[in-house]
Amino acid sequence: MGTVTILEETSKYPITLIGKRAGVCWGSDVTDNEKNYKRGMDCIKSNHGRTLEYVNVEMVIDGYSARCLREWYTHIGGMPSRLQASTRYIDYTKNGGFDYVIPPSIERNAEAKEKYIALMKSINDNCAAFEKEYDIPREDSAMCLPLGMATKIVDKRNLRNLIDMSHQRMCTRAYWEYRQLFNDICNSLSEMSDEWKWIVDNLFKPKCEVLGYCPEKKSCGRKGKLNE
Ligand SMILES: Cc1cc2nc3c(=O)[nH]c(=O)nc-3n(C[C@H](O)[C@H](O)[C@H](O)COP(=O)(O)OP(=O)(O)OC[C@H]3O[C@@H](n4cnc5c(N)ncnc54)[C@H](O)[C@@H]3O)c2cc1C
């Protein structure tokens, strides 16, 4: 089970901040946070997307598979940044080997689960043997690490990017682990402040909710297709 830890650099009052920044350009009194909040809401409701980019989100995303985070990396709008746990400097063969994600379909099947766990152990044992018996550098034995291995990133992006991401990744067509990760992000951000809770409840939604129809070729049927 992965965890999302929101870092203190994350804007705590995102709607107020949006209004404060927009107020500078409108010659408004930006010392009054009640007015800033109201102005921020106006910006959001008017779809003034650039103002969303002042809201910073920094978080540690830990315990999700390398595969899931490989998909995370495709969301590049607004030039987000991140650091990822090293496969050169961290010794993943220590303490019983690397952690990994077990998909629910495998978890439910005792025989498949046994095979999956044995496979992960075999990869770990071989990585250890490469390093210890054959003196292979860790950066080379790391080529064997599986996509199911759990990893950790420190991520930094803006609200606009996250809203856009929600449209793709809250879609039932998205990979199950990514949907779970996005749900964990929603929960962690909602705990930050009421302003974040409003944003999560009202702006984070699958693309069919935004468009009013499903643009996916293989639809889940939640909304009709455009030509229906
Ligand atoms: C069901 C599903 C299946 C998928 N399958 C695959 C797959 O098989 N292989 C794969 O590689 N990916 C796959 N993806 C990922 C997908 O193709 C996108 O890479 C991912 O959704 C991120 O792109 P984005 O446009 O949504 O977000 P971002 O890259 O964050 O972009 C957000 C918005 O920012 C703007 N923007 C971003 N970059 C630019 C730019 N350079 N120039 C101008 N405007 C820009 C655009 O308006 C864009 O809509 C899949 C996603 C889903 C949900």
PDB file of C-alpha atoms and ligand atoms in Angstrom:
ATOM      1  CA  MET A   1       0.000   0.000   0.000  1.00  0.00           C
ATOM      2  CA  GLY A   2       1.505   3.322  -1.074  1.00  0.00           C
ATOM      3  CA  THR A   3       1.481   6.624   0.785  1.00  0.00           C
ATOM      4  CA  VAL A   4       1.241  10.259  -0.284  1.00  0.00           C
ATOM      5  CA  THR A   5       2.815  12.819   2.036  1.00  0.00           C
ATOM      6  CA  ILE A   6       2.040  16.448   1.244  1.00  0.00           C
ATOM      7  CA  LEU A   7       5.070  18.633   1.990  1.00  0.00           C
ATOM      8  CA  GLU A   8       4.910  21.985   3.780  1.00  0.00           C
ATOM      9  CA  GLU A   9       5.868  23.887   0.608  1.00  0.00           C
ATOM     10  CA  THR A  10       2.403  23.054  -0.774  1.00  0.00           C
ATOM     11  CA  SER A  11       0.158  26.132  -0.887  1.00  0.00           C
ATOM     12  CA  LYS A  12      -2.188  25.655   2.079  1.00  0.00           C
ATOM     13  CA  TYR A  13      -4.913  28.067   0.936  1.00  0.00           C
ATOM     14  CA  PRO A  14      -4.939  27.612  -2.838  1.00  0.00           C
ATOM     15  CA  ILE A  15      -8.125  29.545  -3.653  1.00  0.00           C
ATOM     16  CA  THR A  16      -7.064  32.560  -1.576  1.00  0.00           C
ATOM     17  CA  LEU A  17      -3.643  32.463  -3.222  1.00  0.00           C
ATOM     18  CA  ILE A  18      -5.159  32.422  -6.716  1.00  0.00           C
ATOM     19  CA  GLY A  19      -7.260  35.478  -5.863  1.00  0.00           C
ATOM     20  CA  LYS A  20      -4.286  37.247  -4.286  1.00  0.00           C
ATOM     21  CA  ARG A  21      -2.154  36.843  -7.400  1.00  0.00           C
ATOM     22  CA  ALA A  22      -4.985  37.808  -9.768  1.00  0.00           C
ATOM     23  CA  GLY A  23      -5.756  40.831  -7.580  1.00  0.00           C
ATOM     24  CA  VAL A  24      -2.321  42.309  -8.289  1.00  0.00           C
ATOM     25  CA  CYS A  25      -3.254  42.541 -11.955  1.00  0.00           C
ATOM     26  CA  TRP A  26      -6.681  44.003 -11.229  1.00  0.00           C
ATOM     27  CA  GLY A  27      -5.374  46.781  -8.938  1.00  0.00           C
ATOM     28  CA  SER A  28      -7.302  45.249  -6.015  1.00  0.00           C
ATOM     29  CA  ASP A  29      -6.692  45.241  -2.266  1.00  0.00           C
ATOM     30  CA  VAL A  30      -4.778  41.958  -1.867  1.00  0.00           C
ATOM     31  CA  THR A  31      -4.397  42.346   1.921  1.00  0.00           C
ATOM     32  CA  ASP A  32      -8.010  41.240   2.472  1.00  0.00           C
ATOM     33  CA  ASN A  33      -8.101  37.441   2.340  1.00  0.00           C
ATOM     34  CA  GLU A  34     -11.892  37.262   2.234  1.00  0.00           C
ATOM     35  CA  LYS A  35     -11.826  39.264  -1.000  1.00  0.00           C
ATOM     36  CA  ASN A  36      -8.874  37.225  -2.246  1.00  0.00           C
ATOM     37  CA  TYR A  37     -10.849  34.017  -1.702  1.00  0.00           C
ATOM     38  CA  LYS A  38     -13.854  35.403  -3.564  1.00  0.00           C
ATOM     39  CA  ARG A  39     -11.648  36.599  -6.430  1.00  0.00           C
ATOM     40  CA  GLY A  40      -9.907  33.197  -6.512  1.00  0.00           C
ATOM     41  CA  MET A  41     -13.269  31.450  -6.847  1.00  0.00           C
ATOM     42  CA  ASP A  42     -14.208  33.829  -9.692  1.00  0.00           C
ATOM     43  CA  CYS A  43     -10.972  32.940 -11.503  1.00  0.00           C
ATOM     44  CA  ILE A  44     -11.627  29.196 -11.123  1.00  0.00           C
ATOM     45  CA  LYS A  45     -15.258  29.447 -12.222  1.00  0.00           C
ATOM     46  CA  SER A  46     -14.305  31.646 -15.193  1.00  0.00           C
ATOM     47  CA  ASN A  47     -11.778  28.986 -16.237  1.00  0.00           C
ATOM     48  CA  HIS A  48      -8.805  31.365 -16.059  1.00  0.00           C
ATOM     49  CA  GLY A  49      -6.385  28.448 -16.108  1.00  0.00           C
ATOM     50  CA  ARG A  50      -3.130  30.418 -15.846  1.00  0.00           C
ATOM     51  CA  THR A  51      -4.055  31.574 -12.340  1.00  0.00           C
ATOM     52  CA  LEU A  52      -4.083  27.914 -11.178  1.00  0.00           C
ATOM     53  CA  GLU A  53      -0.374  27.736 -11.864  1.00  0.00           C
ATOM     54  CA  TYR A  54       0.461  29.796  -8.755  1.00  0.00           C
ATOM     55  CA  VAL A  55      -0.673  26.919  -6.551  1.00  0.00           C
ATOM     56  CA  ASN A  56       2.302  24.704  -5.721  1.00  0.00           C
ATOM     57  CA  VAL A  57       1.981  21.044  -4.742  1.00  0.00           C
ATOM     58  CA  GLU A  58       5.013  19.187  -3.388  1.00  0.00           C
ATOM     59  CA  MET A  59       4.669  15.619  -2.155  1.00  0.00           C
ATOM     60  CA  VAL A  60       6.487  12.400  -1.423  1.00  0.00           C
ATOM     61  CA  ILE A  61       4.874   9.548  -3.329  1.00  0.00           C
ATOM     62  CA  ASP A  62       6.094   6.289  -1.837  1.00  0.00           C
ATOM     63  CA  GLY A  63       5.391   2.581  -2.283  1.00  0.00           C
ATOM     64  CA  TYR A  64       3.726   2.615  -5.730  1.00  0.00           C
ATOM     65  CA  SER A  65       5.198   0.506  -8.517  1.00  0.00           C
ATOM     66  CA  ALA A  66       7.881   1.800 -10.878  1.00  0.00           C
ATOM     67  CA  ARG A  67       5.331   1.056 -13.604  1.00  0.00           C
ATOM     68  CA  CYS A  68       2.728   3.339 -12.059  1.00  0.00           C
ATOM     69  CA  LEU A  69       5.261   6.144 -11.657  1.00  0.00           C
ATOM     70  CA  ARG A  70       6.431   5.656 -15.237  1.00  0.00           C
ATOM     71  CA  GLU A  71       2.881   6.617 -16.224  1.00  0.00           C
ATOM     72  CA  TRP A  72       2.972   9.521 -13.744  1.00  0.00           C
ATOM     73  CA  TYR A  73       5.939  10.918 -15.654  1.00  0.00           C
ATOM     74  CA  THR A  74       3.857  11.400 -18.812  1.00  0.00           C
ATOM     75  CA  HIS A  75       2.065  14.409 -17.264  1.00  0.00           C
ATOM     76  CA  ILE A  76       4.513  17.088 -18.305  1.00  0.00           C
ATOM     77  CA  GLY A  77       2.231  20.131 -18.781  1.00  0.00           C
ATOM     78  CA  GLY A  78       3.646  23.144 -16.859  1.00  0.00           C
ATOM     79  CA  MET A  79       7.063  21.504 -16.503  1.00  0.00           C
ATOM     80  CA  PRO A  80       6.670  19.608 -13.227  1.00  0.00           C
ATOM     81  CA  SER A  81       9.772  18.287 -11.503  1.00  0.00           C
ATOM     82  CA  ARG A  82      10.667  15.257  -9.439  1.00  0.00           C
ATOM     83  CA  LEU A  83      13.476  13.196  -7.992  1.00  0.00           C
ATOM     84  CA  GLN A  84      13.288   9.408  -7.946  1.00  0.00           C
ATOM     85  CA  ALA A  85      14.859   6.869  -5.585  1.00  0.00           C
ATOM     86  CA  SER A  86      18.190   5.796  -7.120  1.00  0.00           C
ATOM     87  CA  THR A  87      18.773   2.307  -8.515  1.00  0.00           C
ATOM     88  CA  ARG A  88      22.546   2.971  -8.362  1.00  0.00           C
ATOM     89  CA  TYR A  89      23.010   4.002  -4.741  1.00  0.00           C
ATOM     90  CA  ILE A  90      20.259   2.145  -2.871  1.00  0.00           C
ATOM     91  CA  ASP A  91      20.985  -1.523  -2.086  1.00  0.00           C
ATOM     92  CA  TYR A  92      17.610  -3.148  -2.808  1.00  0.00           C
ATOM     93  CA  THR A  93      18.887  -6.643  -1.965  1.00  0.00           C
ATOM     94  CA  LYS A  94      19.198  -5.762   1.753  1.00  0.00           C
ATOM     95  CA  ASN A  95      16.551  -6.449   4.426  1.00  0.00           C
ATOM     96  CA  GLY A  96      14.752  -9.220   2.556  1.00  0.00           C
ATOM     97  CA  GLY A  97      14.952  -7.536  -0.844  1.00  0.00           C
ATOM     98  CA  PHE A  98      13.000  -4.813  -2.639  1.00  0.00           C
ATOM     99  CA  ASP A  99       9.324  -4.158  -1.891  1.00  0.00           C
ATOM    100  CA  TYR A 100       6.859  -4.746  -4.695  1.00  0.00           C
ATOM    101  CA  VAL A 101       3.205  -4.249  -5.529  1.00  0.00           C
ATOM    102  CA  ILE A 102       0.960  -7.311  -5.820  1.00  0.00           C
ATOM    103  CA  PRO A 103      -1.949  -6.641  -8.222  1.00  0.00           C
ATOM    104  CA  PRO A 104      -5.388  -7.580  -6.787  1.00  0.00           C
ATOM    105  CA  SER A 105      -5.940 -10.193  -9.535  1.00  0.00           C
ATOM    106  CA  ILE A 106      -2.795 -12.025  -8.379  1.00  0.00           C
ATOM    107  CA  GLU A 107      -3.532 -11.438  -4.680  1.00  0.00           C
ATOM    108  CA  ARG A 108      -6.873 -13.235  -5.118  1.00  0.00           C
ATOM    109  CA  ASN A 109      -5.323 -16.336  -6.691  1.00  0.00           C
ATOM    110  CA  ALA A 110      -3.234 -18.343  -4.181  1.00  0.00           C
ATOM    111  CA  GLU A 111      -1.280 -20.283  -6.808  1.00  0.00           C
ATOM    112  CA  ALA A 112      -0.557 -17.215  -8.936  1.00  0.00           C
ATOM    113  CA  LYS A 113       0.456 -15.277  -5.830  1.00  0.00           C
ATOM    114  CA  GLU A 114       2.924 -17.998  -4.817  1.00  0.00           C
ATOM    115  CA  LYS A 115       4.496 -17.892  -8.303  1.00  0.00           C
ATOM    116  CA  TYR A 116       4.631 -14.076  -8.263  1.00  0.00           C
ATOM    117  CA  ILE A 117       6.349 -13.961  -4.878  1.00  0.00           C
ATOM    118  CA  ALA A 118       8.822 -16.668  -5.975  1.00  0.00           C
ATOM    119  CA  LEU A 119       9.603 -14.658  -9.121  1.00  0.00           C
ATOM    120  CA  MET A 120      10.311 -11.506  -7.098  1.00  0.00           C
ATOM    121  CA  LYS A 121      12.537 -13.500  -4.722  1.00  0.00           C
ATOM    122  CA  SER A 122      14.403 -15.021  -7.637  1.00  0.00           C
ATOM    123  CA  ILE A 123      15.049 -11.549  -9.144  1.00  0.00           C
ATOM    124  CA  ASN A 124      16.271 -10.339  -5.773  1.00  0.00           C
ATOM    125  CA  ASP A 125      18.526 -13.386  -5.253  1.00  0.00           C
ATOM    126  CA  ASN A 126      19.993 -13.004  -8.740  1.00  0.00           C
ATOM    127  CA  CYS A 127      20.647  -9.269  -8.229  1.00  0.00           C
ATOM    128  CA  ALA A 128      22.454 -10.112  -4.972  1.00  0.00           C
ATOM    129  CA  ALA A 129      24.464 -12.837  -6.716  1.00  0.00           C
ATOM    130  CA  PHE A 130      25.477 -10.517  -9.581  1.00  0.00           C
ATOM    131  CA  GLU A 131      26.815  -7.996  -7.100  1.00  0.00           C
ATOM    132  CA  LYS A 132      28.344 -10.266  -4.487  1.00  0.00           C
ATOM    133  CA  GLU A 133      29.530 -13.313  -6.475  1.00  0.00           C
ATOM    134  CA  TYR A 134      30.352 -11.783  -9.864  1.00  0.00           C
ATOM    135  CA  ASP A 135      31.325  -8.295  -8.729  1.00  0.00           C
ATOM    136  CA  ILE A 136      28.828  -6.702 -11.151  1.00  0.00           C
ATOM    137  CA  PRO A 137      28.254  -3.007 -10.313  1.00  0.00           C
ATOM    138  CA  ARG A 138      24.813  -2.242  -8.836  1.00  0.00           C
ATOM    139  CA  GLU A 139      23.916   0.074 -11.718  1.00  0.00           C
ATOM    140  CA  ASP A 140      24.153  -2.961 -14.016  1.00  0.00           C
ATOM    141  CA  SER A 141      22.446  -5.572 -11.823  1.00  0.00           C
ATOM    142  CA  ALA A 142      19.638  -3.002 -11.437  1.00  0.00           C
ATOM    143  CA  MET A 143      18.687  -3.766 -15.067  1.00  0.00           C
ATOM    144  CA  CYS A 144      16.895  -6.832 -13.666  1.00  0.00           C
ATOM    145  CA  LEU A 145      14.647  -4.884 -11.271  1.00  0.00           C
ATOM    146  CA  PRO A 146      10.974  -5.373 -12.212  1.00  0.00           C
ATOM    147  CA  LEU A 147       8.372  -2.725 -13.072  1.00  0.00           C
ATOM    148  CA  GLY A 148       6.333  -4.046 -10.128  1.00  0.00           C
ATOM    149  CA  MET A 149       9.030  -2.919  -7.694  1.00  0.00           C
ATOM    150  CA  ALA A 150       7.887  -0.249  -5.238  1.00  0.00           C
ATOM    151  CA  THR A 151       9.670   3.061  -5.578  1.00  0.00           C
ATOM    152  CA  LYS A 152       9.601   6.593  -4.174  1.00  0.00           C
ATOM    153  CA  ILE A 153       9.601  10.071  -5.731  1.00  0.00           C
ATOM    154  CA  VAL A 154       9.610  13.642  -4.451  1.00  0.00           C
ATOM    155  CA  ASP A 155       7.267  15.434  -6.812  1.00  0.00           C
ATOM    156  CA  LYS A 156       6.580  19.112  -7.514  1.00  0.00           C
ATOM    157  CA  ARG A 157       3.875  20.424  -9.844  1.00  0.00           C
ATOM    158  CA  ASN A 158       1.133  23.014 -10.029  1.00  0.00           C
ATOM    159  CA  LEU A 159      -2.626  22.772  -9.531  1.00  0.00           C
ATOM    160  CA  ARG A 160      -3.402  23.174 -13.225  1.00  0.00           C
ATOM    161  CA  ASN A 161      -1.363  20.076 -14.017  1.00  0.00           C
ATOM    162  CA  LEU A 162      -3.083  18.066 -11.254  1.00  0.00           C
ATOM    163  CA  ILE A 163      -6.568  19.062 -12.422  1.00  0.00           C
ATOM    164  CA  ASP A 164      -5.639  18.021 -15.942  1.00  0.00           C
ATOM    165  CA  MET A 165      -4.185  14.759 -14.615  1.00  0.00           C
ATOM    166  CA  SER A 166      -7.423  13.999 -12.758  1.00  0.00           C
ATOM    167  CA  HIS A 167      -9.332  14.102 -16.055  1.00  0.00           C
ATOM    168  CA  GLN A 168      -7.145  11.273 -17.437  1.00  0.00           C
ATOM    169  CA  ARG A 169      -6.460   9.283 -14.315  1.00  0.00           C
ATOM    170  CA  MET A 170      -9.831   9.279 -12.565  1.00  0.00           C
ATOM    171  CA  CYS A 171     -11.171   7.710 -15.779  1.00  0.00           C
ATOM    172  CA  THR A 172     -12.105   4.048 -15.305  1.00  0.00           C
ATOM    173  CA  ARG A 173      -9.917   3.268 -18.353  1.00  0.00           C
ATOM    174  CA  ALA A 174      -6.810   4.364 -16.409  1.00  0.00           C
ATOM    175  CA  TYR A 175      -4.524   1.766 -14.808  1.00  0.00           C
ATOM    176  CA  TRP A 176      -5.992   0.633 -11.438  1.00  0.00           C
ATOM    177  CA  GLU A 177      -2.890   1.484  -9.400  1.00  0.00           C
ATOM    178  CA  TYR A 178      -2.745   5.012 -10.843  1.00  0.00           C
ATOM    179  CA  ARG A 179      -6.406   5.506  -9.971  1.00  0.00           C
ATOM    180  CA  GLN A 180      -5.621   4.368  -6.434  1.00  0.00           C
ATOM    181  CA  LEU A 181      -2.641   6.744  -6.297  1.00  0.00           C
ATOM    182  CA  PHE A 182      -4.805   9.627  -7.509  1.00  0.00           C
ATOM    183  CA  ASN A 183      -7.424   8.778  -4.903  1.00  0.00           C
ATOM    184  CA  ASP A 184      -4.697   8.827  -2.205  1.00  0.00           C
ATOM    185  CA  ILE A 185      -3.604  12.261  -3.466  1.00  0.00           C
ATOM    186  CA  CYS A 186      -7.220  13.496  -3.258  1.00  0.00           C
ATOM    187  CA  ASN A 187      -7.475  12.285   0.349  1.00  0.00           C
ATOM    188  CA  SER A 188      -4.144  13.803   1.410  1.00  0.00           C
ATOM    189  CA  LEU A 189      -4.873  17.181  -0.217  1.00  0.00           C
ATOM    190  CA  SER A 190      -8.416  17.283   1.212  1.00  0.00           C
ATOM    191  CA  GLU A 191      -6.926  17.051   4.703  1.00  0.00           C
ATOM    192  CA  MET A 192      -4.772  20.155   4.094  1.00  0.00           C
ATOM    193  CA  SER A 193      -7.590  22.723   4.310  1.00  0.00           C
ATOM    194  CA  ASP A 194     -11.239  23.345   3.410  1.00  0.00           C
ATOM    195  CA  GLU A 195     -10.036  25.165   0.302  1.00  0.00           C
ATOM    196  CA  TRP A 196      -8.257  22.020  -0.881  1.00  0.00           C
ATOM    197  CA  LYS A 197     -11.317  19.923  -0.063  1.00  0.00           C
ATOM    198  CA  TRP A 198     -13.425  22.188  -2.292  1.00  0.00           C
ATOM    199  CA  ILE A 199     -10.906  21.879  -5.118  1.00  0.00           C
ATOM    200  CA  VAL A 200     -10.731  18.078  -4.832  1.00  0.00           C
ATOM    201  CA  ASP A 201     -14.536  17.733  -4.650  1.00  0.00           C
ATOM    202  CA  ASN A 202     -15.283  20.133  -7.493  1.00  0.00           C
ATOM    203  CA  LEU A 203     -12.332  20.272  -9.893  1.00  0.00           C
ATOM    204  CA  PHE A 204     -10.812  16.790  -9.783  1.00  0.00           C
ATOM    205  CA  LYS A 205     -13.003  14.637 -12.025  1.00  0.00           C
ATOM    206  CA  PRO A 206     -12.754  12.191 -14.946  1.00  0.00           C
ATOM    207  CA  LYS A 207     -12.788  13.689 -18.435  1.00  0.00           C
ATOM    208  CA  CYS A 208     -16.305  12.405 -19.206  1.00  0.00           C
ATOM    209  CA  GLU A 209     -17.609  14.677 -16.417  1.00  0.00           C
ATOM    210  CA  VAL A 210     -15.833  17.651 -18.008  1.00  0.00           C
ATOM    211  CA  LEU A 211     -16.848  16.900 -21.599  1.00  0.00           C
ATOM    212  CA  GLY A 212     -20.327  15.514 -20.923  1.00  0.00           C
ATOM    213  CA  TYR A 213     -19.486  12.474 -23.071  1.00  0.00           C
ATOM    214  CA  CYS A 214     -16.865   9.719 -23.184  1.00  0.00           C
ATOM    215  CA  PRO A 215     -14.031  10.248 -25.684  1.00  0.00           C
ATOM    216  CA  GLU A 216     -12.443   6.806 -25.010  1.00  0.00           C
ATOM    217  CA  LYS A 217     -12.689   4.192 -27.770  1.00  0.00           C
ATOM    218  CA  LYS A 218     -13.518   1.479 -25.223  1.00  0.00           C
ATOM    219  CA  SER A 219     -15.974   3.254 -22.956  1.00  0.00           C
ATOM    220  CA  CYS A 220     -17.018   2.061 -19.493  1.00  0.00           C
ATOM    221  CA  GLY A 221     -20.527   3.311 -20.305  1.00  0.00           C
ATOM    222  CA  ARG A 222     -20.735   5.850 -17.497  1.00  0.00           C
ATOM    223  CA  LYS A 223     -21.450   8.569 -20.092  1.00  0.00           C
ATOM    224  CA  GLY A 224     -22.557   8.100 -23.687  1.00  0.00           C
ATOM    225  CA  LYS A 225     -20.329   8.592 -26.706  1.00  0.00           C
ATOM    226  CA  LEU A 226     -20.533  11.906 -28.583  1.00  0.00           C
ATOM    227  CA  ASN A 227     -22.487  10.497 -31.535  1.00  0.00           C
ATOM    228  CA  GLU A 228     -25.043   8.668 -29.384  1.00  0.00           C
TER     229      GLU A 228
HETATM  230  C1  LIG B   1      -6.472   4.941 -20.658  1.00  0.00           C
HETATM  231  C2  LIG B   1      -5.095   5.498 -20.925  1.00  0.00           C
HETATM  232  C3  LIG B   1      -4.214   4.769 -21.721  1.00  0.00           C
HETATM  233  C4  LIG B   1      -2.949   5.267 -22.017  1.00  0.00           C
HETATM  234  N1  LIG B   1      -2.101   4.521 -22.789  1.00  0.00           N
HETATM  235  C5  LIG B   1      -0.847   4.963 -23.041  1.00  0.00           C
HETATM  236  C6  LIG B   1       0.100   4.182 -23.784  1.00  0.00           C
HETATM  237  O1  LIG B   1      -0.193   3.084 -24.207  1.00  0.00           O
HETATM  238  N2  LIG B   1       1.338   4.684 -23.992  1.00  0.00           N
HETATM  239  C7  LIG B   1       1.700   5.940 -23.537  1.00  0.00           C
HETATM  240  O2  LIG B   1       2.831   6.366 -23.784  1.00  0.00           O
HETATM  241  N3  LIG B   1       0.827   6.688 -22.843  1.00  0.00           N
HETATM  242  C8  LIG B   1      -0.415   6.242 -22.571  1.00  0.00           C
HETATM  243  N4  LIG B   1      -1.269   7.014 -21.825  1.00  0.00           N
HETATM  244  C9  LIG B   1      -0.812   8.327 -21.371  1.00  0.00           C
HETATM  245  C10 LIG B   1      -1.319   9.436 -22.287  1.00  0.00           C
HETATM  246  O3  LIG B   1      -1.022   9.166 -23.644  1.00  0.00           O
HETATM  247  C11 LIG B   1      -0.649  10.785 -21.925  1.00  0.00           C
HETATM  248  O4  LIG B   1       0.754  10.701 -22.059  1.00  0.00           O
HETATM  249  C12 LIG B   1      -0.960  11.208 -20.506  1.00  0.00           C
HETATM  250  O5  LIG B   1      -2.336  11.238 -20.303  1.00  0.00           O
HETATM  251  C13 LIG B   1      -0.328  12.583 -20.220  1.00  0.00           C
HETATM  252  O6  LIG B   1      -0.637  13.497 -21.228  1.00  0.00           O
HETATM  253  P1  LIG B   1      -1.707  14.688 -21.004  1.00  0.00           P
HETATM  254  O7  LIG B   1      -1.795  15.432 -22.291  1.00  0.00           O
HETATM  255  O8  LIG B   1      -2.929  14.114 -20.422  1.00  0.00           O
HETATM  256  O9  LIG B   1      -1.011  15.582 -19.835  1.00  0.00           O
HETATM  257  P2  LIG B   1       0.140  16.658 -19.917  1.00  0.00           P
HETATM  258  O10 LIG B   1       1.309  16.156 -20.689  1.00  0.00           O
HETATM  259  O11 LIG B   1       0.417  17.054 -18.512  1.00  0.00           O
HETATM  260  O12 LIG B   1      -0.500  17.846 -20.706  1.00  0.00           O
HETATM  261  C14 LIG B   1      -1.587  18.570 -20.202  1.00  0.00           C
HETATM  262  C15 LIG B   1      -1.993  19.652 -21.202  1.00  0.00           C
HETATM  263  O13 LIG B   1      -0.909  20.589 -21.257  1.00  0.00           O
HETATM  264  C16 LIG B   1      -0.715  21.028 -22.590  1.00  0.00           C
HETATM  265  N5  LIG B   1       0.625  20.631 -23.067  1.00  0.00           N
HETATM  266  C17 LIG B   1       1.456  19.723 -22.492  1.00  0.00           C
HETATM  267  N6  LIG B   1       2.592  19.621 -23.156  1.00  0.00           N
HETATM  268  C18 LIG B   1       2.484  20.464 -24.210  1.00  0.00           C
HETATM  269  C19 LIG B   1       3.335  20.774 -25.301  1.00  0.00           C
HETATM  270  N7  LIG B   1       4.533  20.215 -25.446  1.00  0.00           N
HETATM  271  N8  LIG B   1       2.898  21.664 -26.187  1.00  0.00           N
HETATM  272  C20 LIG B   1       1.714  22.264 -26.055  1.00  0.00           C
HETATM  273  N9  LIG B   1       0.847  22.019 -25.047  1.00  0.00           N
HETATM  274  C21 LIG B   1       1.238  21.126 -24.138  1.00  0.00           C
HETATM  275  C22 LIG B   1      -1.816  20.410 -23.434  1.00  0.00           C
HETATM  276  O14 LIG B   1      -2.925  21.265 -23.464  1.00  0.00           O
HETATM  277  C23 LIG B   1      -2.179  19.175 -22.648  1.00  0.00           C
HETATM  278  O15 LIG B   1      -3.504  18.753 -22.884  1.00  0.00           O
HETATM  279  C24 LIG B   1      -2.539   6.537 -21.510  1.00  0.00           C
HETATM  280  C25 LIG B   1      -3.432   7.259 -20.701  1.00  0.00           C
HETATM  281  C26 LIG B   1      -4.680   6.758 -20.391  1.00  0.00           C
HETATM  282  C27 LIG B   1      -5.606   7.559 -19.488  1.00  0.00           C
END
